[in-house]
Amino acid sequence: MSVYDPLRHKLAANASQSLQMSFAEIEMLIGRSLPPSAYAYDAWWANEDPKKTAHSHSRAWIMAGYTAEPQRLRRTVTFIRES
């Protein structure tokens, strides 16, 4: 089980084309703080191939059918459903 499974489940259950979440909302959902790199680097929010990545956070939204578009300075991310 991944720390980011609650995020994957929330996204999978979402019926809309996009979902904007604050970093704080994600932290409440997963029950812990995001790592400092999530706040410091856009690359942490990269949309990686789930078969090749070791990053469970990226795998969570990709496997739910979304890509992530971070707005780090606003401390939000918009998850957009892939067509």
mmCIF file of N, CA, C and O in Angstrom:
data_model
loop_
_atom_site.group_PDB
_atom_site.id
_atom_site.type_symbol
_atom_site.label_atom_id
_atom_site.label_comp_id
_atom_site.label_asym_id
_atom_site.label_seq_id
_atom_site.Cartn_x
_atom_site.Cartn_y
_atom_site.Cartn_z
ATOM 1 N N MET A 1 0.839 -1.184 0.000
ATOM 2 C CA MET A 1 0.000 0.000 0.000
ATOM 3 C C MET A 1 0.885 1.248 0.000
ATOM 4 O O MET A 1 1.856 1.337 0.728
ATOM 5 N N SER A 2 0.525 2.214 -0.822
ATOM 6 C CA SER A 2 1.265 3.461 -0.939
ATOM 7 C C SER A 2 0.638 4.542 -0.066
ATOM 8 O O SER A 2 -0.585 4.581 0.120
ATOM 9 N N VAL A 3 1.462 5.420 0.415
ATOM 10 C CA VAL A 3 0.981 6.596 1.158
ATOM 11 C C VAL A 3 -0.003 7.385 0.303
ATOM 12 O O VAL A 3 -0.935 8.003 0.825
ATOM 13 N N TYR A 4 0.176 7.359 -0.998
ATOM 14 C CA TYR A 4 -0.626 8.174 -1.914
ATOM 15 C C TYR A 4 -1.877 7.459 -2.431
ATOM 16 O O TYR A 4 -2.594 8.005 -3.264
ATOM 17 N N ASP A 5 -2.162 6.272 -1.927
ATOM 18 C CA ASP A 5 -3.386 5.566 -2.326
ATOM 19 C C ASP A 5 -4.657 6.377 -2.057
ATOM 20 O O ASP A 5 -5.557 6.382 -2.904
ATOM 21 N N PRO A 6 -4.776 7.083 -0.931
ATOM 22 C CA PRO A 6 -5.987 7.896 -0.733
ATOM 23 C C PRO A 6 -6.178 8.955 -1.823
ATOM 24 O O PRO A 6 -7.308 9.231 -2.244
ATOM 25 N N LEU A 7 -5.082 9.514 -2.316
ATOM 26 C CA LEU A 7 -5.176 10.479 -3.410
ATOM 27 C C LEU A 7 -5.647 9.774 -4.676
ATOM 28 O O LEU A 7 -6.528 10.271 -5.387
ATOM 29 N N ARG A 8 -5.071 8.615 -4.967
ATOM 30 C CA ARG A 8 -5.484 7.852 -6.154
ATOM 31 C C ARG A 8 -6.968 7.522 -6.085
ATOM 32 O O ARG A 8 -7.699 7.694 -7.065
ATOM 33 N N HIS A 9 -7.444 7.087 -4.919
ATOM 34 C CA HIS A 9 -8.862 6.736 -4.762
ATOM 35 C C HIS A 9 -9.769 7.954 -4.944
ATOM 36 O O HIS A 9 -10.823 7.857 -5.575
ATOM 37 N N LYS A 10 -9.352 9.095 -4.396
ATOM 38 C CA LYS A 10 -10.156 10.315 -4.542
ATOM 39 C C LYS A 10 -10.251 10.714 -6.012
ATOM 40 O O LYS A 10 -11.322 11.056 -6.504
ATOM 41 N N LEU A 11 -9.137 10.667 -6.712
ATOM 42 C CA LEU A 11 -9.144 11.030 -8.124
ATOM 43 C C LEU A 11 -9.954 10.035 -8.955
ATOM 44 O O LEU A 11 -10.710 10.430 -9.846
ATOM 45 N N ALA A 12 -9.810 8.761 -8.670
ATOM 46 C CA ALA A 12 -10.545 7.737 -9.419
ATOM 47 C C ALA A 12 -12.052 7.901 -9.238
ATOM 48 O O ALA A 12 -12.820 7.618 -10.158
ATOM 49 N N ALA A 13 -12.468 8.376 -8.072
ATOM 50 C CA ALA A 13 -13.896 8.558 -7.796
ATOM 51 C C ALA A 13 -14.427 9.890 -8.318
ATOM 52 O O ALA A 13 -15.641 10.086 -8.387
ATOM 53 N N ASN A 14 -13.543 10.770 -8.719
ATOM 54 C CA ASN A 14 -13.937 12.091 -9.206
ATOM 55 C C ASN A 14 -14.487 11.981 -10.627
ATOM 56 O O ASN A 14 -13.850 11.389 -11.492
ATOM 57 N N ALA A 15 -15.636 12.553 -10.865
ATOM 58 C CA ALA A 15 -16.265 12.450 -12.183
ATOM 59 C C ALA A 15 -15.950 13.642 -13.088
ATOM 60 O O ALA A 15 -16.238 13.594 -14.279
ATOM 61 N N SER A 16 -15.357 14.687 -12.552
ATOM 62 C CA SER A 16 -15.108 15.884 -13.360
ATOM 63 C C SER A 16 -13.803 15.772 -14.144
ATOM 64 O O SER A 16 -12.965 14.905 -13.875
ATOM 65 N N GLN A 17 -13.642 16.658 -15.105
ATOM 66 C CA GLN A 17 -12.455 16.668 -15.957
ATOM 67 C C GLN A 17 -11.209 17.133 -15.219
ATOM 68 O O GLN A 17 -10.101 16.827 -15.625
ATOM 69 N N SER A 18 -11.409 17.917 -14.162
ATOM 70 C CA SER A 18 -10.261 18.397 -13.406
ATOM 71 C C SER A 18 -10.640 18.562 -11.940
ATOM 72 O O SER A 18 -11.826 18.654 -11.596
ATOM 73 N N LEU A 19 -9.618 18.595 -11.134
ATOM 74 C CA LEU A 19 -9.812 18.782 -9.700
ATOM 75 C C LEU A 19 -8.621 19.554 -9.178
ATOM 76 O O LEU A 19 -7.480 19.108 -9.320
ATOM 77 N N GLN A 20 -8.891 20.731 -8.620
ATOM 78 C CA GLN A 20 -7.818 21.510 -8.012
ATOM 79 C C GLN A 20 -7.795 21.234 -6.517
ATOM 80 O O GLN A 20 -8.841 21.231 -5.857
ATOM 81 N N MET A 21 -6.594 20.980 -6.011
ATOM 82 C CA MET A 21 -6.425 20.723 -4.584
ATOM 83 C C MET A 21 -5.262 21.558 -4.066
ATOM 84 O O MET A 21 -4.263 21.747 -4.776
ATOM 85 N N SER A 22 -5.383 22.010 -2.850
ATOM 86 C CA SER A 22 -4.251 22.668 -2.203
ATOM 87 C C SER A 22 -3.307 21.592 -1.677
ATOM 88 O O SER A 22 -3.705 20.444 -1.460
ATOM 89 N N PHE A 23 -2.081 21.975 -1.463
ATOM 90 C CA PHE A 23 -1.129 21.031 -0.880
ATOM 91 C C PHE A 23 -1.635 20.586 0.491
ATOM 92 O O PHE A 23 -1.501 19.420 0.850
ATOM 93 N N ALA A 24 -2.231 21.518 1.235
ATOM 94 C CA ALA A 24 -2.763 21.187 2.565
ATOM 95 C C ALA A 24 -3.871 20.137 2.467
ATOM 96 O O ALA A 24 -3.952 19.235 3.304
ATOM 97 N N GLU A 25 -4.733 20.234 1.457
ATOM 98 C CA GLU A 25 -5.797 19.238 1.273
ATOM 99 C C GLU A 25 -5.211 17.863 0.980
ATOM 100 O O GLU A 25 -5.710 16.850 1.484
ATOM 101 N N ILE A 26 -4.176 17.831 0.170
ATOM 102 C CA ILE A 26 -3.523 16.554 -0.139
ATOM 103 C C ILE A 26 -2.901 15.976 1.128
ATOM 104 O O ILE A 26 -3.029 14.782 1.408
ATOM 105 N N GLU A 27 -2.262 16.832 1.906
ATOM 106 C CA GLU A 27 -1.647 16.367 3.150
ATOM 107 C C GLU A 27 -2.689 15.816 4.119
ATOM 108 O O GLU A 27 -2.461 14.783 4.757
ATOM 109 N N MET A 28 -3.825 16.469 4.215
ATOM 110 C CA MET A 28 -4.899 15.956 5.083
ATOM 111 C C MET A 28 -5.368 14.598 4.575
ATOM 112 O O MET A 28 -5.626 13.691 5.363
ATOM 113 N N LEU A 29 -5.483 14.463 3.258
ATOM 114 C CA LEU A 29 -5.959 13.224 2.656
ATOM 115 C C LEU A 29 -4.998 12.054 2.909
ATOM 116 O O LEU A 29 -5.434 10.953 3.232
ATOM 117 N N ILE A 30 -3.705 12.315 2.774
ATOM 118 C CA ILE A 30 -2.730 11.232 2.925
ATOM 119 C C ILE A 30 -2.256 11.064 4.373
ATOM 120 O O ILE A 30 -1.561 10.104 4.688
ATOM 121 N N GLY A 31 -2.620 12.007 5.232
ATOM 122 C CA GLY A 31 -2.290 11.878 6.641
ATOM 123 C C GLY A 31 -0.853 12.196 7.009
ATOM 124 O O GLY A 31 -0.370 11.761 8.058
ATOM 125 N N ARG A 32 -0.178 12.952 6.169
ATOM 126 C CA ARG A 32 1.192 13.379 6.455
ATOM 127 C C ARG A 32 1.565 14.549 5.559
ATOM 128 O O ARG A 32 0.871 14.835 4.590
ATOM 129 N N SER A 33 2.657 15.187 5.884
ATOM 130 C CA SER A 33 3.142 16.314 5.083
ATOM 131 C C SER A 33 3.719 15.823 3.763
ATOM 132 O O SER A 33 4.305 14.732 3.704
ATOM 133 N N LEU A 34 3.559 16.623 2.737
ATOM 134 C CA LEU A 34 4.268 16.371 1.492
ATOM 135 C C LEU A 34 5.751 16.625 1.752
ATOM 136 O O LEU A 34 6.107 17.432 2.620
ATOM 137 N N PRO A 35 6.622 15.989 1.009
ATOM 138 C CA PRO A 35 8.053 16.230 1.222
ATOM 139 C C PRO A 35 8.433 17.649 0.805
ATOM 140 O O PRO A 35 7.750 18.266 -0.032
ATOM 141 N N PRO A 36 9.513 18.177 1.360
ATOM 142 C CA PRO A 36 9.955 19.526 0.984
ATOM 143 C C PRO A 36 10.128 19.706 -0.523
ATOM 144 O O PRO A 36 9.878 20.781 -1.060
ATOM 145 N N SER A 37 10.520 18.652 -1.228
ATOM 146 C CA SER A 37 10.714 18.764 -2.682
ATOM 147 C C SER A 37 9.415 19.060 -3.416
ATOM 148 O O SER A 37 9.428 19.673 -4.484
ATOM 149 N N ALA A 38 8.260 18.680 -2.871
ATOM 150 C CA ALA A 38 6.979 18.997 -3.498
ATOM 151 C C ALA A 38 6.720 20.505 -3.472
ATOM 152 O O ALA A 38 6.069 21.044 -4.358
ATOM 153 N N TYR A 39 7.249 21.160 -2.454
ATOM 154 C CA TYR A 39 7.102 22.607 -2.319
ATOM 155 C C TYR A 39 8.168 23.374 -3.097
ATOM 156 O O TYR A 39 7.959 24.520 -3.465
ATOM 157 N N ALA A 40 9.299 22.722 -3.364
ATOM 158 C CA ALA A 40 10.438 23.414 -3.951
ATOM 159 C C ALA A 40 10.617 23.205 -5.451
ATOM 160 O O ALA A 40 11.194 24.061 -6.120
ATOM 161 N N TYR A 41 10.121 22.088 -5.988
ATOM 162 C CA TYR A 41 10.439 21.740 -7.377
ATOM 163 C C TYR A 41 9.207 21.290 -8.156
ATOM 164 O O TYR A 41 8.502 20.373 -7.733
ATOM 165 N N ASP A 42 9.001 21.908 -9.311
ATOM 166 C CA ASP A 42 7.925 21.459 -10.196
ATOM 167 C C ASP A 42 8.150 20.006 -10.622
ATOM 168 O O ASP A 42 7.194 19.272 -10.854
ATOM 169 N N ALA A 43 9.407 19.611 -10.717
ATOM 170 C CA ALA A 43 9.731 18.253 -11.168
ATOM 171 C C ALA A 43 9.121 17.181 -10.261
ATOM 172 O O ALA A 43 8.857 16.068 -10.718
ATOM 173 N N TRP A 44 8.881 17.493 -8.992
ATOM 174 C CA TRP A 44 8.272 16.510 -8.098
ATOM 175 C C TRP A 44 6.893 16.126 -8.617
ATOM 176 O O TRP A 44 6.439 15.010 -8.423
ATOM 177 N N TRP A 45 6.245 17.036 -9.303
ATOM 178 C CA TRP A 45 4.887 16.831 -9.808
ATOM 179 C C TRP A 45 4.882 16.284 -11.235
ATOM 180 O O TRP A 45 3.852 16.280 -11.905
ATOM 181 N N ALA A 46 6.017 15.781 -11.706
ATOM 182 C CA ALA A 46 6.121 15.254 -13.070
ATOM 183 C C ALA A 46 5.156 14.087 -13.279
ATOM 184 O O ALA A 46 4.874 13.315 -12.373
ATOM 185 N N ASN A 47 4.670 14.008 -14.490
ATOM 186 C CA ASN A 47 3.746 12.949 -14.886
ATOM 187 C C ASN A 47 4.547 11.841 -15.558
ATOM 188 O O ASN A 47 4.814 11.888 -16.748
ATOM 189 N N GLU A 48 4.955 10.879 -14.756
ATOM 190 C CA GLU A 48 5.873 9.841 -15.213
ATOM 191 C C GLU A 48 5.136 8.574 -15.621
ATOM 192 O O GLU A 48 4.038 8.300 -15.138
ATOM 193 N N ASP A 49 5.778 7.811 -16.475
ATOM 194 C CA ASP A 49 5.242 6.518 -16.894
ATOM 195 C C ASP A 49 5.135 5.616 -15.661
ATOM 196 O O ASP A 49 6.144 5.334 -15.014
ATOM 197 N N PRO A 50 3.924 5.175 -15.309
ATOM 198 C CA PRO A 50 3.762 4.389 -14.073
ATOM 199 C C PRO A 50 4.484 3.042 -14.100
ATOM 200 O O PRO A 50 4.755 2.477 -13.049
ATOM 201 N N LYS A 51 4.819 2.554 -15.288
ATOM 202 C CA LYS A 51 5.529 1.276 -15.383
ATOM 203 C C LYS A 51 7.033 1.446 -15.182
ATOM 204 O O LYS A 51 7.724 0.477 -14.901
ATOM 205 N N LYS A 52 7.515 2.691 -15.323
ATOM 206 C CA LYS A 52 8.950 2.934 -15.242
ATOM 207 C C LYS A 52 9.370 3.714 -14.001
ATOM 208 O O LYS A 52 10.540 3.712 -13.656
ATOM 209 N N THR A 53 8.436 4.380 -13.357
ATOM 210 C CA THR A 53 8.805 5.230 -12.227
ATOM 211 C C THR A 53 8.798 4.488 -10.897
ATOM 212 O O THR A 53 8.042 3.537 -10.714
ATOM 213 N N ALA A 54 9.647 4.948 -10.016
ATOM 214 C CA ALA A 54 9.641 4.460 -8.638
ATOM 215 C C ALA A 54 8.908 5.451 -7.737
ATOM 216 O O ALA A 54 8.832 5.253 -6.538
ATOM 217 N N HIS A 55 8.362 6.510 -8.315
ATOM 218 C CA HIS A 55 7.686 7.565 -7.556
ATOM 219 C C HIS A 55 6.209 7.230 -7.374
ATOM 220 O O HIS A 55 5.415 7.363 -8.300
ATOM 221 N N SER A 56 5.870 6.812 -6.171
ATOM 222 C CA SER A 56 4.484 6.401 -5.899
ATOM 223 C C SER A 56 3.511 7.565 -5.986
ATOM 224 O O SER A 56 2.332 7.365 -6.296
ATOM 225 N N HIS A 57 3.962 8.790 -5.746
ATOM 226 C CA HIS A 57 3.059 9.940 -5.833
ATOM 227 C C HIS A 57 2.613 10.159 -7.282
ATOM 228 O O HIS A 57 1.436 10.321 -7.546
ATOM 229 N N SER A 58 3.544 10.107 -8.221
ATOM 230 C CA SER A 58 3.188 10.264 -9.633
ATOM 231 C C SER A 58 2.309 9.110 -10.107
ATOM 232 O O SER A 58 1.322 9.315 -10.821
ATOM 233 N N ARG A 59 2.662 7.907 -9.685
ATOM 234 C CA ARG A 59 1.880 6.730 -10.063
ATOM 235 C C ARG A 59 0.430 6.875 -9.592
ATOM 236 O O ARG A 59 -0.490 6.460 -10.281
ATOM 237 N N ALA A 60 0.210 7.502 -8.450
ATOM 238 C CA ALA A 60 -1.142 7.641 -7.889
ATOM 239 C C ALA A 60 -2.062 8.390 -8.843
ATOM 240 O O ALA A 60 -3.162 7.924 -9.145
ATOM 241 N N TRP A 61 -1.637 9.546 -9.328
ATOM 242 C CA TRP A 61 -2.547 10.301 -10.200
ATOM 243 C C TRP A 61 -2.575 9.748 -11.617
ATOM 244 O O TRP A 61 -3.614 9.768 -12.254
ATOM 245 N N ILE A 62 -1.458 9.220 -12.091
ATOM 246 C CA ILE A 62 -1.446 8.645 -13.437
ATOM 247 C C ILE A 62 -2.364 7.418 -13.499
ATOM 248 O O ILE A 62 -3.152 7.258 -14.436
ATOM 249 N N MET A 63 -2.280 6.549 -12.488
ATOM 250 C CA MET A 63 -3.114 5.349 -12.479
ATOM 251 C C MET A 63 -4.603 5.679 -12.324
ATOM 252 O O MET A 63 -5.449 4.895 -12.731
ATOM 253 N N ALA A 64 -4.902 6.850 -11.773
ATOM 254 C CA ALA A 64 -6.297 7.282 -11.654
ATOM 255 C C ALA A 64 -6.776 7.968 -12.935
ATOM 256 O O ALA A 64 -7.944 8.329 -13.050
ATOM 257 N N GLY A 65 -5.874 8.139 -13.911
ATOM 258 C CA GLY A 65 -6.254 8.727 -15.192
ATOM 259 C C GLY A 65 -6.059 10.231 -15.295
ATOM 260 O O GLY A 65 -6.669 10.878 -16.141
ATOM 261 N N TYR A 66 -5.189 10.784 -14.454
ATOM 262 C CA TYR A 66 -4.974 12.227 -14.422
ATOM 263 C C TYR A 66 -3.514 12.581 -14.651
ATOM 264 O O TYR A 66 -2.626 11.756 -14.454
ATOM 265 N N THR A 67 -3.282 13.823 -15.040
ATOM 266 C CA THR A 67 -1.957 14.428 -15.011
ATOM 267 C C THR A 67 -2.013 15.570 -14.010
ATOM 268 O O THR A 67 -3.098 16.077 -13.704
ATOM 269 N N ALA A 68 -0.860 15.956 -13.518
ATOM 270 C CA ALA A 68 -0.779 17.019 -12.518
ATOM 271 C C ALA A 68 -0.178 18.273 -13.130
ATOM 272 O O ALA A 68 0.805 18.195 -13.875
ATOM 273 N N GLU A 69 -0.782 19.411 -12.815
ATOM 274 C CA GLU A 69 -0.247 20.716 -13.206
ATOM 275 C C GLU A 69 -0.110 21.549 -11.935
ATOM 276 O O GLU A 69 -1.089 22.109 -11.449
ATOM 277 N N PRO A 70 1.104 21.617 -11.388
ATOM 278 C CA PRO A 70 1.294 22.326 -10.126
ATOM 279 C C PRO A 70 1.356 23.836 -10.300
ATOM 280 O O PRO A 70 1.774 24.335 -11.349
ATOM 281 N N GLN A 71 0.929 24.513 -9.281
ATOM 282 C CA GLN A 71 1.113 25.952 -9.137
ATOM 283 C C GLN A 71 1.774 26.122 -7.763
ATOM 284 O O GLN A 71 1.113 26.447 -6.779
ATOM 285 N N ARG A 72 3.069 25.817 -7.728
ATOM 286 C CA ARG A 72 3.771 25.718 -6.449
ATOM 287 C C ARG A 72 3.687 26.976 -5.603
ATOM 288 O O ARG A 72 3.528 26.901 -4.384
ATOM 289 N N LEU A 73 3.809 28.139 -6.215
ATOM 290 C CA LEU A 73 3.784 29.373 -5.435
ATOM 291 C C LEU A 73 2.428 29.587 -4.773
ATOM 292 O O LEU A 73 2.345 30.227 -3.726
ATOM 293 N N ARG A 74 1.384 29.069 -5.391
ATOM 294 C CA ARG A 74 0.041 29.133 -4.801
ATOM 295 C C ARG A 74 -0.232 27.934 -3.906
ATOM 296 O O ARG A 74 -1.278 27.859 -3.277
ATOM 297 N N ARG A 75 0.691 26.970 -3.927
ATOM 298 C CA ARG A 75 0.557 25.722 -3.166
ATOM 299 C C ARG A 75 -0.720 24.969 -3.530
ATOM 300 O O ARG A 75 -1.459 24.499 -2.673
ATOM 301 N N THR A 76 -0.936 24.891 -4.848
ATOM 302 C CA THR A 76 -2.054 24.115 -5.370
ATOM 303 C C THR A 76 -1.570 23.275 -6.544
ATOM 304 O O THR A 76 -0.530 23.541 -7.137
ATOM 305 N N VAL A 77 -2.368 22.272 -6.861
ATOM 306 C CA VAL A 77 -2.126 21.460 -8.050
ATOM 307 C C VAL A 77 -3.491 21.168 -8.669
ATOM 308 O O VAL A 77 -4.467 20.942 -7.965
ATOM 309 N N THR A 78 -3.533 21.232 -9.982
ATOM 310 C CA THR A 78 -4.738 20.867 -10.706
ATOM 311 C C THR A 78 -4.494 19.531 -11.380
ATOM 312 O O THR A 78 -3.517 19.378 -12.140
ATOM 313 N N PHE A 79 -5.333 18.579 -11.072
ATOM 314 C CA PHE A 79 -5.278 17.269 -11.699
ATOM 315 C C PHE A 79 -6.262 17.288 -12.864
ATOM 316 O O PHE A 79 -7.429 17.636 -12.693
ATOM 317 N N ILE A 80 -5.771 16.947 -14.061
ATOM 318 C CA ILE A 80 -6.585 16.996 -15.273
ATOM 319 C C ILE A 80 -6.727 15.598 -15.832
ATOM 320 O O ILE A 80 -5.729 14.893 -16.064
ATOM 321 N N ARG A 81 -7.990 15.207 -16.051
ATOM 322 C CA ARG A 81 -8.271 13.861 -16.562
ATOM 323 C C ARG A 81 -7.743 13.744 -17.993
ATOM 324 O O ARG A 81 -7.956 14.607 -18.831
ATOM 325 N N GLU A 82 -7.042 12.655 -18.229
ATOM 326 C CA GLU A 82 -6.559 12.339 -19.570
ATOM 327 C C GLU A 82 -7.713 11.823 -20.415
ATOM 328 O O GLU A 82 -8.529 11.058 -19.931
ATOM 329 N N SER A 83 -7.754 12.221 -21.642
ATOM 330 C CA SER A 83 -8.828 11.779 -22.549
ATOM 331 C C SER A 83 -8.568 10.412 -23.094
ATOM 332 O O SER A 83 -7.524 9.945 -23.269
#
